[in-house]
Amino acid sequence: LKRAKTLGQIQIYEPGQARAARHRFSIETELRHAIERGELSLAYQPLIELSTGAVSGFEALARWEHKERGSIQPTEFIPVAEESGLIVELGRWALDSAVRTIRDWDEEIGSKLPISMSVNLSAIQIARDDVAAVVTETLRANAVTGERLTLELTESAIIQDPYRAGRVLEELKGLNARVAMDDFGTGYTSLAYLQRLPIDILKIDRSFVTAMHDDRDSIAIIRAVLSLADALGMETTAEGIDSAELARTLSYLGCTHGQGFYFAPPLNAVEALDYWRVRSA
Ligand code: C2E
Ligand code: MG
Ligand code: MG
Ligand code: MG
């Protein structure tokens, strides 16, 4: 009987699934090596204050240029990193690289660059790592102060363990770092958490912003999110602004900040500092 059952399982195991599992496993192995060998890099996408057009910060985004496969997107390798636990190491690496870039830029311009660097935190990091201790140590090691840093976390990071997430956020606030809720509107955050947790910025998910092009309902959603953020004293960043018209409309609606290909794509560290120089001249 047992044997028959096993055979039954083998029958429903399709070749396509096996291939997908193998592909995932090889990405996982290669990602582990890429982290160890320092083959990942960060790209920096400008964050713009919509009312003035000034650069208020940059979001650090992980990049993986694979020797044979070419560039692998974060949407492909971050989930693998999360499932394998590698995200803890990757996240520490991203934080350290981003903070080092702040220090490098300061040295380059000979004063404190007046921007905030945003770094993404995965829910798995919140759950498994001592994020506040890691941030503290990274800042100390690079002689950078906490108010230069914004940590972006998604709704899932809060829902999994609101008590733990709350504690981490309080500790980050204690370092004077800022906290942004990423991809807002795609998860299931209770509005009570928004009120209770020390969140400084709501990032409105790109899907709502993109939909504004041809869908009046999404403007209503954006209006509601903006007024909610305003009532709670939070700044707002619209993701995925890809046209002048969207930038204008969002600014008119009261959105404070924006990010998107209309302003700039993610840039390497040299291009990003140049972008800041040109914009602030
Ligand atoms: P995210 O944090 O929401 O980052 C914004 C994503 O939107 C970036 O994709 C950026 O390139 C893209 N984007 C910005 N403006 C536009 C636009 O106008 N049009 C379009 N179509 N896309 C735009 P990217 O770099 O592929 O990253 C995807 C996601 O991967 C990020 O979404 C974030 O969730 C995750 N990620 C990237 N780097 C890290 C990291 O170091 N740690 C963690 N935990 N997650 C990361
Ligand atoms: Mg983000
Ligand atoms: Mg986002
Ligand atoms: Mg997003």
Short mmCIF file of C-alpha atoms and ligand atoms in Angstrom, two decimals:
data_model
loop_
_atom_site.label_atom_id
_atom_site.label_comp_id
_atom_site.label_asym_id
_atom_site.label_seq_id
_atom_site.Cartn_x
_atom_site.Cartn_y
_atom_site.Cartn_z
CA LEU A 1 0.00 0.00 0.00
CA LYS A 2 2.80 2.35 0.93
CA ARG A 3 4.57 1.62 -2.31
CA ALA A 4 1.49 2.39 -4.37
CA LYS A 5 1.13 5.72 -2.63
CA THR A 6 4.71 6.64 -3.38
CA LEU A 7 4.26 5.70 -7.00
CA GLY A 8 1.14 7.86 -7.07
CA GLN A 9 3.19 10.79 -5.91
CA ILE A 10 5.80 10.19 -8.54
CA GLN A 11 3.11 10.25 -11.20
CA ILE A 12 1.83 13.69 -10.24
CA TYR A 13 5.33 15.11 -10.10
CA GLU A 14 5.59 16.78 -13.48
CA PRO A 15 8.84 17.35 -15.35
CA GLY A 16 8.15 21.09 -15.44
CA GLN A 17 8.12 21.27 -11.66
CA ALA A 18 11.36 19.31 -11.47
CA ARG A 19 12.97 21.72 -13.88
CA ALA A 20 11.76 24.72 -11.92
CA ALA A 21 13.06 23.20 -8.67
CA ARG A 22 16.45 22.50 -10.27
CA HIS A 23 16.64 26.04 -11.66
CA ARG A 24 15.80 27.48 -8.26
CA PHE A 25 18.40 25.30 -6.58
CA SER A 26 21.14 26.37 -8.98
CA ILE A 27 20.24 30.04 -8.48
CA GLU A 28 20.44 29.47 -4.73
CA THR A 29 23.88 27.86 -4.94
CA GLU A 30 25.17 30.53 -7.27
CA LEU A 31 23.69 33.34 -5.19
CA ARG A 32 25.52 31.99 -2.14
CA HIS A 33 28.77 32.16 -4.12
CA ALA A 34 27.94 35.58 -5.55
CA ILE A 35 27.49 36.99 -2.02
CA GLU A 36 30.72 35.36 -0.81
CA ARG A 37 32.71 36.56 -3.80
CA GLY A 38 31.26 40.06 -3.74
CA GLU A 39 29.60 39.74 -7.15
CA LEU A 40 26.48 41.67 -6.17
CA SER A 41 26.29 45.44 -6.46
CA LEU A 42 23.86 48.19 -5.57
CA ALA A 43 22.09 50.60 -7.89
CA TYR A 44 20.76 53.90 -6.53
CA GLN A 45 17.46 55.35 -7.69
CA PRO A 46 16.85 59.04 -6.90
CA LEU A 47 13.91 60.02 -4.68
CA ILE A 48 12.54 63.41 -5.62
CA GLU A 49 10.72 66.05 -3.60
CA LEU A 50 7.82 66.74 -5.96
CA SER A 51 7.20 70.39 -5.02
CA THR A 52 10.80 71.48 -5.71
CA GLY A 53 12.28 68.75 -7.90
CA ALA A 54 15.16 68.38 -5.43
CA VAL A 55 16.80 65.02 -4.77
CA SER A 56 15.87 64.04 -1.23
CA GLY A 57 17.44 60.61 -1.23
CA PHE A 58 18.30 57.44 -3.07
CA GLU A 59 16.93 53.92 -2.81
CA ALA A 60 19.63 51.25 -2.84
CA LEU A 61 18.58 48.30 -5.02
CA ALA A 62 20.49 45.02 -5.28
CA ARG A 63 21.90 44.01 -8.67
CA TRP A 64 23.38 40.69 -9.79
CA GLU A 65 25.41 40.53 -12.97
CA HIS A 66 25.87 36.81 -13.54
CA LYS A 67 28.91 35.74 -15.57
CA GLU A 68 26.98 33.42 -17.90
CA ARG A 69 23.32 34.31 -17.41
CA GLY A 70 23.75 38.09 -17.62
CA SER A 71 21.78 40.33 -15.28
CA ILE A 72 19.39 38.54 -12.93
CA GLN A 73 16.54 40.69 -11.60
CA PRO A 74 15.94 41.17 -7.86
CA THR A 75 12.36 40.05 -8.42
CA GLU A 76 13.92 36.67 -9.28
CA PHE A 77 16.74 36.36 -6.75
CA ILE A 78 15.31 38.13 -3.67
CA PRO A 79 12.52 35.51 -3.27
CA VAL A 80 15.15 32.75 -3.58
CA ALA A 81 17.28 34.53 -1.00
CA GLU A 82 14.27 34.75 1.31
CA GLU A 83 13.30 31.10 0.98
CA SER A 84 16.85 29.90 1.54
CA GLY A 85 17.63 32.27 4.40
CA LEU A 86 20.44 33.85 2.37
CA ILE A 87 18.56 37.15 2.67
CA VAL A 88 20.05 37.67 6.13
CA GLU A 89 23.54 37.77 4.67
CA LEU A 90 22.45 39.63 1.54
CA GLY A 91 20.61 42.18 3.66
CA ARG A 92 23.63 42.81 5.87
CA TRP A 93 25.74 43.21 2.76
CA ALA A 94 23.26 45.68 1.19
CA LEU A 95 23.10 47.76 4.36
CA ASP A 96 26.87 47.88 4.70
CA SER A 97 27.40 48.77 1.02
CA ALA A 98 24.75 51.50 1.12
CA VAL A 99 26.18 53.07 4.28
CA ARG A 100 29.67 52.91 2.81
CA THR A 101 28.40 54.73 -0.26
CA ILE A 102 27.05 57.55 1.94
CA ARG A 103 30.51 57.85 3.47
CA ASP A 104 32.21 57.75 0.03
CA TRP A 105 29.88 60.45 -1.34
CA ASP A 106 30.51 62.65 1.71
CA GLU A 107 34.26 62.31 1.13
CA GLU A 108 33.83 63.01 -2.57
CA ILE A 109 31.95 66.30 -2.07
CA GLY A 110 33.85 67.28 1.08
CA SER A 111 30.72 67.70 3.24
CA LYS A 112 27.65 65.81 4.33
CA LEU A 113 25.54 65.03 1.26
CA PRO A 114 22.04 66.22 2.29
CA ILE A 115 20.20 63.07 1.30
CA SER A 116 18.76 60.01 3.01
CA MET A 117 19.77 56.56 1.81
CA SER A 118 16.93 54.03 1.69
CA VAL A 119 17.68 50.35 2.19
CA ASN A 120 15.13 47.56 1.80
CA LEU A 121 14.59 45.17 4.70
CA SER A 122 12.96 41.79 4.15
CA ALA A 123 10.40 40.35 6.56
CA ILE A 124 12.80 37.43 7.02
CA GLN A 125 15.52 39.78 8.26
CA ILE A 126 13.14 41.27 10.80
CA ALA A 127 12.21 37.77 11.95
CA ARG A 128 15.66 36.17 12.04
CA ASP A 129 18.32 38.84 12.36
CA ASP A 130 18.94 41.41 15.06
CA VAL A 131 18.34 44.23 12.59
CA ALA A 132 18.79 47.09 15.05
CA ALA A 133 22.14 45.73 16.28
CA VAL A 134 23.33 45.23 12.69
CA VAL A 135 22.31 48.78 11.73
CA THR A 136 24.00 50.19 14.84
CA GLU A 137 27.24 48.38 14.10
CA THR A 138 27.23 49.27 10.39
CA LEU A 139 26.72 52.97 11.15
CA ARG A 140 29.43 52.92 13.80
CA ALA A 141 31.94 51.10 11.58
CA ASN A 142 31.46 53.68 8.80
CA ALA A 143 31.17 56.74 11.07
CA VAL A 144 27.76 57.59 9.57
CA THR A 145 24.85 58.83 11.71
CA GLY A 146 21.41 57.25 11.76
CA GLU A 147 19.43 60.20 10.37
CA ARG A 148 21.10 59.59 6.99
CA LEU A 149 19.34 56.24 6.72
CA THR A 150 15.79 55.17 5.82
CA LEU A 151 14.76 51.54 6.20
CA GLU A 152 12.01 50.33 3.86
CA LEU A 153 9.90 47.42 4.95
CA THR A 154 6.83 45.83 3.48
CA GLU A 155 3.52 45.12 5.12
CA SER A 156 4.41 41.42 5.39
CA ALA A 157 7.29 42.30 7.71
CA ILE A 158 4.79 43.73 10.16
CA ILE A 159 1.98 41.23 9.84
CA GLN A 160 4.14 38.18 10.52
CA ASP A 161 5.05 39.37 14.01
CA PRO A 162 3.72 42.87 14.78
CA TYR A 163 5.18 42.88 18.29
CA ARG A 164 8.70 42.06 17.14
CA ALA A 165 8.45 44.44 14.16
CA GLY A 166 7.29 47.20 16.48
CA ARG A 167 10.26 46.68 18.74
CA VAL A 168 12.69 46.75 15.82
CA LEU A 169 11.12 49.95 14.48
CA GLU A 170 11.36 51.62 17.90
CA GLU A 171 15.04 50.68 18.07
CA LEU A 172 15.64 52.09 14.59
CA LYS A 173 13.89 55.30 15.60
CA GLY A 174 16.20 55.38 18.61
CA LEU A 175 19.08 55.57 16.14
CA ASN A 176 17.34 58.51 14.41
CA ALA A 177 16.83 56.41 11.28
CA ARG A 178 13.63 56.84 9.31
CA VAL A 179 11.16 54.11 8.46
CA ALA A 180 9.18 53.73 5.24
CA MET A 181 6.33 51.35 4.52
CA ASP A 182 7.15 49.95 1.06
CA ASP A 183 4.65 48.92 -1.66
CA PHE A 184 1.76 50.23 0.44
CA GLY A 185 -1.62 49.00 -0.72
CA THR A 186 -0.53 45.55 -1.86
CA GLY A 187 -0.56 43.86 1.55
CA TYR A 188 -2.99 43.49 4.40
CA THR A 189 -1.77 45.90 7.05
CA SER A 190 -4.34 46.77 9.63
CA LEU A 191 -4.70 50.54 9.71
CA ALA A 192 -4.20 50.28 13.46
CA TYR A 193 -0.56 49.31 12.87
CA LEU A 194 -0.01 52.38 10.73
CA GLN A 195 -1.16 54.49 13.64
CA ARG A 196 0.69 52.56 16.32
CA LEU A 197 4.05 52.00 14.63
CA PRO A 198 6.65 54.75 14.12
CA ILE A 199 6.37 54.94 10.32
CA ASP A 200 7.58 58.17 8.69
CA ILE A 201 6.86 57.51 5.04
CA LEU A 202 4.21 55.64 3.04
CA LYS A 203 5.42 54.46 -0.35
CA ILE A 204 2.43 54.03 -2.63
CA ASP A 205 2.85 50.91 -4.72
CA ARG A 206 3.69 51.34 -8.38
CA SER A 207 0.59 49.41 -9.47
CA PHE A 208 -1.68 52.24 -8.23
CA VAL A 209 0.49 54.91 -9.79
CA THR A 210 0.69 53.17 -13.17
CA ALA A 211 -3.07 52.62 -13.16
CA MET A 212 -3.61 56.40 -12.90
CA HIS A 213 -2.83 56.65 -16.61
CA ASP A 214 -6.17 55.18 -17.62
CA ASP A 215 -8.23 54.46 -14.55
CA ARG A 216 -10.07 57.14 -12.56
CA ASP A 217 -10.71 54.74 -9.64
CA SER A 218 -7.03 54.48 -8.89
CA ILE A 219 -6.91 58.26 -8.46
CA ALA A 220 -9.58 57.87 -5.79
CA ILE A 221 -7.43 55.26 -4.04
CA ILE A 222 -4.37 57.49 -4.22
CA ARG A 223 -6.36 60.41 -2.82
CA ALA A 224 -7.51 58.24 0.09
CA VAL A 225 -3.97 57.03 0.85
CA LEU A 226 -2.60 60.57 0.69
CA SER A 227 -5.20 61.90 3.08
CA LEU A 228 -4.64 58.97 5.43
CA ALA A 229 -0.88 59.62 5.42
CA ASP A 230 -1.46 63.32 5.96
CA ALA A 231 -3.76 62.64 8.92
CA LEU A 232 -1.11 60.39 10.45
CA GLY A 233 1.65 62.94 9.81
CA MET A 234 3.53 60.80 7.29
CA GLU A 235 5.31 61.75 4.10
CA THR A 236 4.33 59.97 0.90
CA THR A 237 6.43 58.63 -1.94
CA ALA A 238 4.79 57.53 -5.18
CA GLU A 239 6.67 54.70 -6.89
CA GLY A 240 6.89 54.19 -10.65
CA ILE A 241 6.38 57.77 -11.88
CA ASP A 242 7.14 57.45 -15.58
CA SER A 243 5.78 60.69 -17.04
CA ALA A 244 5.75 64.43 -16.37
CA GLU A 245 1.98 64.33 -16.20
CA LEU A 246 1.97 61.76 -13.40
CA ALA A 247 4.55 63.79 -11.47
CA ARG A 248 2.40 66.92 -11.82
CA THR A 249 -0.84 65.19 -10.90
CA LEU A 250 0.63 63.49 -7.85
CA SER A 251 2.19 66.72 -6.66
CA TYR A 252 -1.14 68.49 -7.15
CA LEU A 253 -2.88 65.78 -5.11
CA GLY A 254 -0.45 66.42 -2.25
CA CYS A 255 1.99 63.54 -2.63
CA THR A 256 5.30 64.82 -1.21
CA HIS A 257 7.87 62.61 -2.97
CA GLY A 258 8.26 60.51 -6.08
CA GLN A 259 10.47 57.94 -7.69
CA GLY A 260 10.43 56.55 -11.20
CA PHE A 261 11.91 56.32 -14.65
CA TYR A 262 10.60 59.81 -15.51
CA PHE A 263 13.17 61.21 -13.05
CA ALA A 264 15.83 58.52 -13.31
CA PRO A 265 16.27 54.75 -13.35
CA PRO A 266 18.47 53.08 -10.73
CA LEU A 267 22.02 54.38 -11.35
CA ASN A 268 25.50 53.28 -10.35
CA ALA A 269 27.18 55.19 -7.51
CA VAL A 270 29.09 57.58 -9.81
CA GLU A 271 26.04 58.37 -11.98
CA ALA A 272 23.89 58.84 -8.89
CA LEU A 273 26.20 61.42 -7.33
CA ASP A 274 26.42 63.20 -10.71
CA TYR A 275 22.64 63.23 -10.89
CA TRP A 276 22.51 64.86 -7.45
CA ARG A 277 25.13 67.45 -8.51
CA VAL A 278 23.22 68.44 -11.65
CA ARG A 279 19.86 68.56 -9.87
CA SER A 280 21.12 70.62 -6.96
CA ALA A 281 23.11 73.08 -9.07
P1 C2E B 1 10.96 48.08 -4.40
O1 C2E B 1 11.63 48.19 -3.07
O2 C2E B 1 9.53 48.47 -4.45
O3 C2E B 1 11.85 48.94 -5.41
C1 C2E B 1 11.34 49.69 -6.47
C2 C2E B 1 11.40 48.89 -7.76
O4 C2E B 1 10.69 49.60 -8.76
C3 C2E B 1 12.81 48.73 -8.30
O5 C2E B 1 12.87 47.47 -8.96
C4 C2E B 1 12.90 49.84 -9.34
O6 C2E B 1 13.86 49.62 -10.33
C5 C2E B 1 11.50 49.79 -9.89
N1 C2E B 1 11.11 51.06 -10.52
C6 C2E B 1 11.36 52.31 -10.11
N2 C2E B 1 10.80 53.22 -10.91
C7 C2E B 1 10.15 52.56 -11.88
C8 C2E B 1 9.35 52.94 -13.03
O7 C2E B 1 9.14 54.13 -13.32
N3 C2E B 1 8.83 51.96 -13.80
C9 C2E B 1 9.06 50.63 -13.51
N4 C2E B 1 8.51 49.71 -14.32
N5 C2E B 1 9.80 50.22 -12.45
C10 C2E B 1 10.33 51.16 -11.63
P2 C2E B 1 14.05 46.43 -8.76
O8 C2E B 1 15.34 47.13 -8.58
O9 C2E B 1 13.89 45.41 -9.83
O10 C2E B 1 13.70 45.76 -7.36
C11 C2E B 1 12.54 45.00 -7.22
C12 C2E B 1 12.27 44.67 -5.78
O11 C2E B 1 13.29 43.81 -5.26
C13 C2E B 1 12.29 45.89 -4.86
O12 C2E B 1 11.07 46.57 -4.95
C14 C2E B 1 12.52 45.22 -3.52
O13 C2E B 1 11.33 44.72 -3.01
C15 C2E B 1 13.43 44.06 -3.88
N6 C2E B 1 14.83 44.42 -3.57
C16 C2E B 1 15.78 45.02 -4.34
N7 C2E B 1 16.94 45.15 -3.67
C17 C2E B 1 16.73 44.63 -2.44
C18 C2E B 1 17.55 44.47 -1.25
O14 C2E B 1 18.72 44.86 -1.18
N8 C2E B 1 16.95 43.86 -0.15
C19 C2E B 1 15.64 43.44 -0.19
N9 C2E B 1 15.14 42.85 0.92
N10 C2E B 1 14.86 43.58 -1.26
C20 C2E B 1 15.39 44.17 -2.37
MG MG B 2 11.82 49.59 -1.66
MG MG B 3 8.66 49.76 -3.26
MG MG B 4 7.40 48.09 -5.46
#
